Amino acid sequence: MVIADSSNAKFEQSIQTLIENLKETQLLALPNGSIFGNQTDEQGRAWELILNRPDVSQAIDDHLKADRLIIGSRSAFSALIRTGLIEFGQVTGHSAIRVLPNKNGKFVSDLTTGRVVSEKSAFSTGRADKTYTAPLATAFGRVVLGEAAEKIKANGQAIAAFDTYFAEENIDGLASPNGLVFGTISSFERNGQDLYQNVPSQGENPFLTEAFAYLNAK
């Protein structure tokens, strides 16, 4: 569905449609969108505002209580983090985790290697140590865990990492404590057999494949 924001009325109708659709949706996939809410020092601001709305956060809570899934890439991943969905598994409106601009201040567009480092998510079951080609197109590539670092590592919530790329933790993907909410720095949706030509491939990422397997097994 599309979030229409050309008028207040259309925006509110979009929100109500989102809430109604969540009652029947097994997997909520939030897309990246730099135009829709990015600011100079942060990204995903619009998704953050939407998810923090009481009516939407209640619908999200009901969605997760039914053991359904949420995934987001890039700016949507930032919103999942800042709302608390990644760190706590519910909308709290805050998080110690941050996604920061690249240290060189530049936009990165590249293909690098990602690796699954934890199976503690519906998006990574049985895929420990699986490598994949990770498409990057972002000015915000550094995930900093801050005061949540010890907890995130102990819980196995750091699901995927870049083999070598960014400083700090080299994190590509994080999941919520129950593994139902997941997001990535890389564009997991830019994935497919023979999609990239004349470059070395580490294979496709397993995230949606494992999510569908989880949902089909329910």
Short mmCIF file of N, CA and C in Angstrom, two decimals, residues 31-125:
data_model
loop_
_atom_site.label_atom_id
_atom_site.label_comp_id
_atom_site.label_asym_id
_atom_site.label_seq_id
_atom_site.Cartn_x
_atom_site.Cartn_y
_atom_site.Cartn_z
N PRO A 31 9.58 -0.21 3.32
CA PRO A 31 10.64 0.08 2.35
C PRO A 31 11.52 1.23 2.77
N ASN A 32 12.70 1.25 2.21
CA ASN A 32 13.55 2.43 2.31
C ASN A 32 12.92 3.53 1.46
N GLY A 33 13.21 4.77 1.82
CA GLY A 33 12.73 5.89 1.02
C GLY A 33 13.36 7.17 1.50
N SER A 34 14.42 7.60 0.85
CA SER A 34 15.15 8.78 1.34
C SER A 34 14.33 10.05 1.22
N ILE A 35 13.42 10.10 0.27
CA ILE A 35 12.58 11.29 0.12
C ILE A 35 11.56 11.35 1.24
N PHE A 36 11.09 10.17 1.68
CA PHE A 36 10.02 10.11 2.66
C PHE A 36 10.58 10.15 4.08
N GLY A 37 11.11 11.29 4.48
CA GLY A 37 11.42 11.46 5.88
C GLY A 37 12.88 11.59 6.27
N ASN A 38 13.81 11.50 5.33
CA ASN A 38 15.21 11.67 5.70
C ASN A 38 15.52 13.13 5.97
N GLN A 39 16.40 13.35 6.96
CA GLN A 39 16.89 14.68 7.25
C GLN A 39 18.41 14.65 7.18
N THR A 40 19.01 15.79 7.36
CA THR A 40 20.46 15.87 7.15
C THR A 40 21.23 15.02 8.14
N ASP A 41 20.72 14.85 9.37
CA ASP A 41 21.46 14.14 10.39
C ASP A 41 20.81 12.82 10.82
N GLU A 42 19.71 12.43 10.17
CA GLU A 42 19.05 11.17 10.49
C GLU A 42 18.19 10.74 9.32
N GLN A 43 17.76 9.49 9.36
CA GLN A 43 16.89 8.99 8.30
C GLN A 43 15.70 8.26 8.90
N GLY A 44 14.67 8.08 8.07
CA GLY A 44 13.50 7.35 8.52
C GLY A 44 12.60 8.09 9.48
N ARG A 45 12.70 9.40 9.50
CA ARG A 45 11.92 10.18 10.46
C ARG A 45 10.41 10.00 10.25
N ALA A 46 9.96 9.94 9.00
CA ALA A 46 8.53 9.81 8.74
C ALA A 46 8.00 8.47 9.24
N TRP A 47 8.73 7.38 8.95
CA TRP A 47 8.30 6.08 9.47
C TRP A 47 8.29 6.07 10.99
N GLU A 48 9.26 6.72 11.60
CA GLU A 48 9.31 6.79 13.06
C GLU A 48 8.05 7.46 13.61
N LEU A 49 7.65 8.57 13.02
CA LEU A 49 6.46 9.28 13.48
C LEU A 49 5.21 8.43 13.31
N ILE A 50 5.12 7.71 12.20
CA ILE A 50 3.96 6.85 11.95
C ILE A 50 3.90 5.71 12.96
N LEU A 51 5.00 5.02 13.16
CA LEU A 51 5.02 3.87 14.06
C LEU A 51 4.79 4.27 15.51
N ASN A 52 5.15 5.49 15.87
CA ASN A 52 4.97 5.96 17.25
C ASN A 52 3.55 6.43 17.54
N ARG A 53 2.73 6.56 16.52
CA ARG A 53 1.33 6.93 16.77
C ARG A 53 0.66 5.87 17.64
N PRO A 54 -0.12 6.26 18.64
CA PRO A 54 -0.75 5.26 19.51
C PRO A 54 -1.59 4.23 18.77
N ASP A 55 -2.35 4.67 17.76
CA ASP A 55 -3.20 3.70 17.05
C ASP A 55 -2.37 2.72 16.22
N VAL A 56 -1.28 3.22 15.63
CA VAL A 56 -0.42 2.32 14.85
C VAL A 56 0.38 1.42 15.77
N SER A 57 0.92 1.95 16.86
CA SER A 57 1.72 1.13 17.77
C SER A 57 0.88 0.01 18.38
N GLN A 58 -0.40 0.28 18.64
CA GLN A 58 -1.29 -0.77 19.15
C GLN A 58 -1.50 -1.86 18.10
N ALA A 59 -1.67 -1.44 16.84
CA ALA A 59 -1.82 -2.41 15.76
C ALA A 59 -0.55 -3.23 15.57
N ILE A 60 0.60 -2.59 15.72
CA ILE A 60 1.89 -3.30 15.64
C ILE A 60 2.01 -4.31 16.77
N ASP A 61 1.61 -3.91 17.97
CA ASP A 61 1.68 -4.80 19.12
C ASP A 61 0.80 -6.03 18.90
N ASP A 62 -0.41 -5.84 18.39
CA ASP A 62 -1.31 -6.96 18.11
C ASP A 62 -0.73 -7.87 17.03
N HIS A 63 -0.11 -7.25 16.03
CA HIS A 63 0.53 -7.99 14.94
C HIS A 63 1.62 -8.92 15.47
N LEU A 64 2.45 -8.42 16.37
CA LEU A 64 3.56 -9.21 16.90
C LEU A 64 3.07 -10.24 17.92
N LYS A 65 2.01 -9.95 18.66
CA LYS A 65 1.47 -10.92 19.59
C LYS A 65 0.93 -12.15 18.85
N ALA A 66 0.59 -11.98 17.58
CA ALA A 66 0.13 -13.10 16.75
C ALA A 66 1.30 -13.81 16.08
N ASP A 67 2.53 -13.51 16.52
CA ASP A 67 3.75 -14.13 16.00
C ASP A 67 3.94 -13.86 14.51
N ARG A 68 3.55 -12.66 14.07
CA ARG A 68 3.76 -12.24 12.70
C ARG A 68 5.05 -11.42 12.62
N LEU A 69 5.46 -11.08 11.41
CA LEU A 69 6.80 -10.54 11.18
C LEU A 69 6.79 -9.10 10.68
N ILE A 70 7.91 -8.41 10.95
CA ILE A 70 8.16 -7.06 10.43
C ILE A 70 9.60 -7.01 9.93
N ILE A 71 9.80 -6.42 8.75
CA ILE A 71 11.15 -6.24 8.21
C ILE A 71 11.25 -4.85 7.60
N GLY A 72 12.45 -4.27 7.67
CA GLY A 72 12.68 -2.95 7.06
C GLY A 72 14.12 -2.81 6.66
N SER A 73 14.36 -2.08 5.58
CA SER A 73 15.74 -1.84 5.14
C SER A 73 16.04 -0.35 5.17
N ARG A 74 17.32 -0.06 5.43
CA ARG A 74 17.88 1.28 5.38
C ARG A 74 17.09 2.27 6.24
N SER A 75 16.41 3.24 5.66
CA SER A 75 15.74 4.25 6.48
C SER A 75 14.63 3.63 7.32
N ALA A 76 13.95 2.62 6.81
CA ALA A 76 12.93 1.94 7.61
C ALA A 76 13.57 1.19 8.78
N PHE A 77 14.76 0.64 8.57
CA PHE A 77 15.51 -0.02 9.64
C PHE A 77 15.82 0.99 10.74
N SER A 78 16.23 2.19 10.37
CA SER A 78 16.48 3.24 11.36
C SER A 78 15.24 3.54 12.18
N ALA A 79 14.09 3.56 11.52
CA ALA A 79 12.84 3.82 12.23
C ALA A 79 12.50 2.67 13.18
N LEU A 80 12.73 1.43 12.75
CA LEU A 80 12.50 0.29 13.63
C LEU A 80 13.39 0.36 14.86
N ILE A 81 14.60 0.85 14.67
CA ILE A 81 15.52 1.01 15.80
C ILE A 81 15.04 2.10 16.75
N ARG A 82 14.79 3.30 16.23
CA ARG A 82 14.49 4.44 17.10
C ARG A 82 13.15 4.31 17.82
N THR A 83 12.22 3.55 17.25
CA THR A 83 10.94 3.35 17.94
C THR A 83 11.05 2.33 19.07
N GLY A 84 12.18 1.59 19.13
CA GLY A 84 12.35 0.58 20.15
C GLY A 84 12.00 -0.82 19.70
N LEU A 85 11.47 -0.98 18.49
CA LEU A 85 11.04 -2.30 18.03
C LEU A 85 12.19 -3.29 17.92
N ILE A 86 13.38 -2.81 17.56
CA ILE A 86 14.53 -3.70 17.48
C ILE A 86 15.08 -4.02 18.87
N GLU A 87 15.33 -3.03 19.66
CA GLU A 87 15.94 -3.27 20.97
C GLU A 87 15.01 -4.01 21.92
N PHE A 88 13.73 -3.62 21.95
CA PHE A 88 12.81 -4.14 22.96
C PHE A 88 11.72 -5.06 22.41
N GLY A 89 11.49 -5.05 21.09
CA GLY A 89 10.43 -5.87 20.52
C GLY A 89 9.05 -5.25 20.61
N GLN A 90 8.99 -3.98 20.98
CA GLN A 90 7.74 -3.24 21.02
C GLN A 90 8.03 -1.76 20.85
N VAL A 91 7.00 -0.99 20.52
CA VAL A 91 7.18 0.45 20.35
C VAL A 91 7.29 1.10 21.71
N THR A 92 8.45 1.68 21.98
CA THR A 92 8.69 2.40 23.23
C THR A 92 8.97 3.88 23.00
N GLY A 93 9.31 4.22 21.75
CA GLY A 93 9.63 5.61 21.44
C GLY A 93 11.06 5.99 21.73
N HIS A 94 11.89 5.02 22.13
CA HIS A 94 13.29 5.34 22.42
C HIS A 94 14.14 4.09 22.25
N SER A 95 15.45 4.29 22.10
CA SER A 95 16.41 3.19 22.00
C SER A 95 17.81 3.75 22.19
N ALA A 96 18.68 2.94 22.75
CA ALA A 96 20.08 3.33 22.90
C ALA A 96 20.85 3.14 21.60
N ILE A 97 20.31 2.37 20.67
CA ILE A 97 20.98 2.08 19.40
C ILE A 97 20.80 3.25 18.45
N ARG A 98 21.82 3.53 17.65
CA ARG A 98 21.74 4.60 16.67
C ARG A 98 22.34 4.15 15.34
N VAL A 99 21.79 4.71 14.26
CA VAL A 99 22.39 4.55 12.93
C VAL A 99 22.96 5.90 12.54
N LEU A 100 24.28 5.96 12.35
CA LEU A 100 24.97 7.22 12.15
C LEU A 100 25.51 7.34 10.73
N PRO A 101 25.82 8.59 10.30
CA PRO A 101 26.39 8.78 8.96
C PRO A 101 27.74 8.09 8.82
N ASN A 102 28.08 7.74 7.59
CA ASN A 102 29.39 7.16 7.31
C ASN A 102 30.48 8.11 7.79
N LYS A 103 31.57 7.57 8.31
CA LYS A 103 32.62 8.41 8.88
C LYS A 103 33.24 9.35 7.86
N ASN A 104 33.28 8.93 6.59
CA ASN A 104 33.87 9.80 5.58
C ASN A 104 32.88 10.86 5.09
N GLY A 105 31.65 10.83 5.60
CA GLY A 105 30.66 11.82 5.22
C GLY A 105 30.10 11.65 3.83
N LYS A 106 30.43 10.53 3.18
CA LYS A 106 30.01 10.33 1.79
C LYS A 106 28.93 9.28 1.68
N PHE A 107 28.21 9.34 0.57
CA PHE A 107 27.23 8.31 0.22
C PHE A 107 27.97 7.12 -0.36
N VAL A 108 27.66 5.92 0.14
CA VAL A 108 28.32 4.70 -0.32
C VAL A 108 27.40 3.93 -1.25
N SER A 109 27.89 3.57 -2.41
CA SER A 109 27.16 2.71 -3.34
C SER A 109 28.11 1.61 -3.78
N ASP A 110 27.84 0.39 -3.32
CA ASP A 110 28.81 -0.69 -3.53
C ASP A 110 28.15 -2.03 -3.27
N LEU A 111 28.84 -3.10 -3.67
CA LEU A 111 28.48 -4.46 -3.30
C LEU A 111 29.56 -5.00 -2.39
N THR A 112 29.17 -5.48 -1.23
CA THR A 112 30.14 -6.05 -0.30
C THR A 112 29.62 -7.39 0.18
N THR A 113 30.35 -8.02 1.08
CA THR A 113 29.97 -9.35 1.57
C THR A 113 29.36 -9.25 2.96
N GLY A 114 28.19 -9.84 3.12
CA GLY A 114 27.56 -9.95 4.41
C GLY A 114 27.61 -11.39 4.88
N ARG A 115 27.43 -11.57 6.18
CA ARG A 115 27.47 -12.92 6.76
C ARG A 115 26.45 -13.03 7.88
N VAL A 116 25.70 -14.13 7.89
CA VAL A 116 24.76 -14.39 8.99
C VAL A 116 25.57 -14.85 10.19
N VAL A 117 25.41 -14.17 11.32
CA VAL A 117 26.20 -14.49 12.51
C VAL A 117 25.34 -14.97 13.67
N SER A 118 24.02 -14.96 13.51
CA SER A 118 23.12 -15.47 14.55
C SER A 118 21.87 -16.03 13.90
N GLU A 119 21.38 -17.14 14.44
CA GLU A 119 20.15 -17.77 13.94
C GLU A 119 18.94 -17.41 14.78
N LYS A 120 19.07 -16.47 15.71
CA LYS A 120 18.01 -16.18 16.65
C LYS A 120 16.98 -15.20 16.09
N SER A 121 16.49 -15.54 14.90
CA SER A 121 15.45 -14.75 14.26
C SER A 121 14.74 -15.62 13.24
N ALA A 122 13.48 -15.35 13.02
CA ALA A 122 12.74 -16.04 11.97
C ALA A 122 13.32 -15.76 10.59
N PHE A 123 14.14 -14.73 10.49
CA PHE A 123 14.73 -14.33 9.21
C PHE A 123 16.08 -15.00 8.96
N SER A 124 16.59 -15.78 9.92
CA SER A 124 17.93 -16.35 9.75
C SER A 124 18.03 -17.79 10.25
N THR A 125 16.91 -18.45 10.49
CA THR A 125 16.92 -19.80 11.04
C THR A 125 17.75 -20.76 10.19
#
